[in-house]
Coordinates of C-alpha atoms and ligand atoms in Angstrom, one line a residue:
M62 CA 6.8 83.7 -2.3
T63 CA 5.5 80.1 -1.8
R64 CA 3.3 78.3 -4.4
H65 CA 0.4 78.7 -2.0
D66 CA 0.9 82.4 -1.9
E67 CA 1.1 82.5 -5.7
S68 CA -2.1 80.6 -6.2
A69 CA -3.9 82.7 -3.6
R70 CA -2.7 85.8 -5.4
S71 CA -3.8 84.7 -8.8
R72 CA -7.2 83.7 -7.4
N73 CA -7.5 87.1 -5.8
D74 CA -6.5 88.8 -9.0
A75 CA -9.1 86.7 -10.8
V76 CA -11.8 87.8 -8.4
L77 CA -10.9 91.5 -8.8
A78 CA -10.9 91.1 -12.6
E79 CA -14.3 89.4 -12.6
H80 CA -15.6 92.2 -10.4
R81 CA -14.4 94.7 -13.0
A82 CA -16.1 92.7 -15.8
I83 CA -19.4 92.6 -13.9
R84 CA -19.3 96.3 -13.2
E85 CA -19.1 96.8 -17.0
I86 CA -22.1 94.6 -17.5
L87 CA -23.9 96.6 -14.8
R88 CA -23.0 99.8 -16.6
R89 CA -24.5 98.5 -19.9
M90 CA -27.6 97.3 -18.0
R91 CA -28.1 100.8 -16.5
T92 CA -27.9 102.4 -19.9
A93 CA -30.3 100.2 -21.9
T94 CA -32.4 102.2 -24.3
A95 CA -35.0 99.6 -25.4
R96 CA -36.9 96.7 -23.8
D97 CA -35.1 94.1 -25.9
D98 CA -31.8 95.6 -25.1
L99 CA -32.5 95.6 -21.4
G100 CA -33.6 91.9 -21.7
A101 CA -30.4 90.9 -23.5
R102 CA -28.2 92.8 -20.9
L103 CA -30.1 91.2 -18.1
A104 CA -29.6 87.7 -19.6
E105 CA -25.9 88.5 -19.9
F106 CA -25.9 89.7 -16.3
C107 CA -27.6 86.5 -15.1
T108 CA -25.1 84.2 -16.8
A109 CA -22.0 86.2 -15.7
A110 CA -23.3 86.6 -12.1
R111 CA -24.1 82.9 -11.8
D112 CA -20.7 81.8 -13.0
H113 CA -19.0 84.4 -10.8
F114 CA -20.9 83.4 -7.7
D115 CA -20.3 79.7 -8.3
G116 CA -16.6 80.4 -8.5
E117 CA -16.6 82.3 -5.2
E118 CA -18.6 79.6 -3.4
A119 CA -16.7 76.7 -4.9
E120 CA -14.6 74.4 -2.7
G121 CA -11.2 76.1 -2.3
G122 CA -12.6 79.3 -3.9
F123 CA -12.6 82.9 -2.7
Y124 CA -14.9 82.4 0.3
D125 CA -13.1 79.2 1.5
S126 CA -9.8 80.9 1.3
V127 CA -10.9 84.0 3.2
L128 CA -12.4 81.8 5.9
A129 CA -9.2 79.7 6.1
Q130 CA -7.2 82.8 6.7
A131 CA -9.7 84.9 8.7
P132 CA -12.5 82.8 10.3
R133 CA -13.8 86.0 11.9
H134 CA -15.5 86.8 8.6
Q135 CA -17.8 83.8 8.8
A136 CA -21.0 85.8 9.5
V137 CA -20.3 88.2 6.6
I138 CA -19.5 85.4 4.2
D139 CA -22.7 83.6 5.2
A140 CA -24.7 86.8 4.5
L141 CA -22.8 87.2 1.1
R142 CA -23.7 83.6 0.1
D143 CA -27.4 84.2 0.9
E144 CA -27.3 87.4 -1.1
H145 CA -26.0 85.5 -4.1
G146 CA -29.2 83.5 -4.1
S147 CA -31.5 86.5 -3.7
L148 CA -29.7 88.5 -6.4
L149 CA -29.9 85.7 -8.9
R150 CA -33.6 85.1 -8.1
D151 CA -34.5 88.8 -8.4
A152 CA -32.4 89.1 -11.7
E153 CA -34.1 86.1 -13.2
R154 CA -37.6 87.4 -12.2
L155 CA -36.8 90.8 -13.7
R156 CA -35.5 89.2 -16.9
L157 CA -38.8 87.3 -17.3
E158 CA -40.8 90.4 -16.4
V159 CA -38.9 92.4 -19.0
S160 CA -39.5 89.8 -21.7
A161 CA -43.3 90.0 -21.1
A162 CA -43.5 93.7 -20.6
A163 CA -44.6 96.5 -22.9
E164 CA -42.1 98.9 -24.4
T165 CA -43.8 101.7 -22.5
D166 CA -42.7 100.1 -19.2
L167 CA -39.0 100.6 -20.0
A168 CA -38.4 103.5 -17.6
R169 CA -39.8 101.5 -14.7
L170 CA -38.0 98.3 -15.6
C171 CA -34.7 100.3 -16.0
A172 CA -35.2 101.7 -12.5
V173 CA -35.7 98.2 -11.1
A174 CA -32.6 97.0 -13.0
G175 CA -30.7 100.0 -11.6
G176 CA -31.7 99.0 -8.0
L177 CA -30.4 95.5 -8.7
A178 CA -27.2 96.9 -10.1
D179 CA -26.8 99.0 -6.9
R180 CA -27.3 95.9 -4.7
L181 CA -24.7 94.0 -6.7
E182 CA -22.2 96.8 -6.5
E183 CA -22.6 97.0 -2.8
H184 CA -22.2 93.3 -2.5
E185 CA -19.0 93.3 -4.5
A186 CA -17.7 96.3 -2.6
T187 CA -18.0 94.3 0.6
E188 CA -16.2 91.4 -1.0
N189 CA -13.4 93.7 -2.2
E190 CA -13.0 95.2 1.3
I191 CA -12.6 91.7 2.8
L192 CA -10.3 90.7 0.1
L193 CA -8.0 93.7 0.6
E194 CA -8.1 93.3 4.3
V195 CA -7.0 89.6 4.0
M196 CA -4.3 90.5 1.5
N197 CA -2.9 93.2 3.7
Q198 CA -3.0 90.9 6.7
D199 CA -0.9 88.5 4.5
L200 CA 1.6 91.1 3.7
G201 CA 1.7 92.2 7.3
A202 CA 2.6 88.7 8.4
G203 CA 5.8 89.1 6.4
D204 CA 7.0 85.4 6.2
Ligands
FE2_530 FE1 -18.0 88.7 -6.2

């Protein structure tokens, strides 16, 4: 295995590990039992998602490496990048809404947070699919 392969593999492993960590944050967000709790979990989500998205979009990061190997994914990667922006905007808006809301609004706010979690899970599932496809392609090339 070349050094390039090793660094690609450790980056791919890191992406998958971050996806698992984010799923855990989403699980906690879905099960908040009080407004303060939901606010804290949303804040945690915003920070983790921003860091994770920045890493994926960074020069030489996950998206660049996918495109270097499989330029046919350009349109999907462009859509995923756009989605990063809209997910972060919506999460931040919801976090502010939660901090100003009444405790009695909890059920509605949790439903909105659940919808956001669904969107992020779908987003990450698309990324995982692309990642696995590119990794398999790599193995198939058998150098
Ligand atoms: Fe991701």
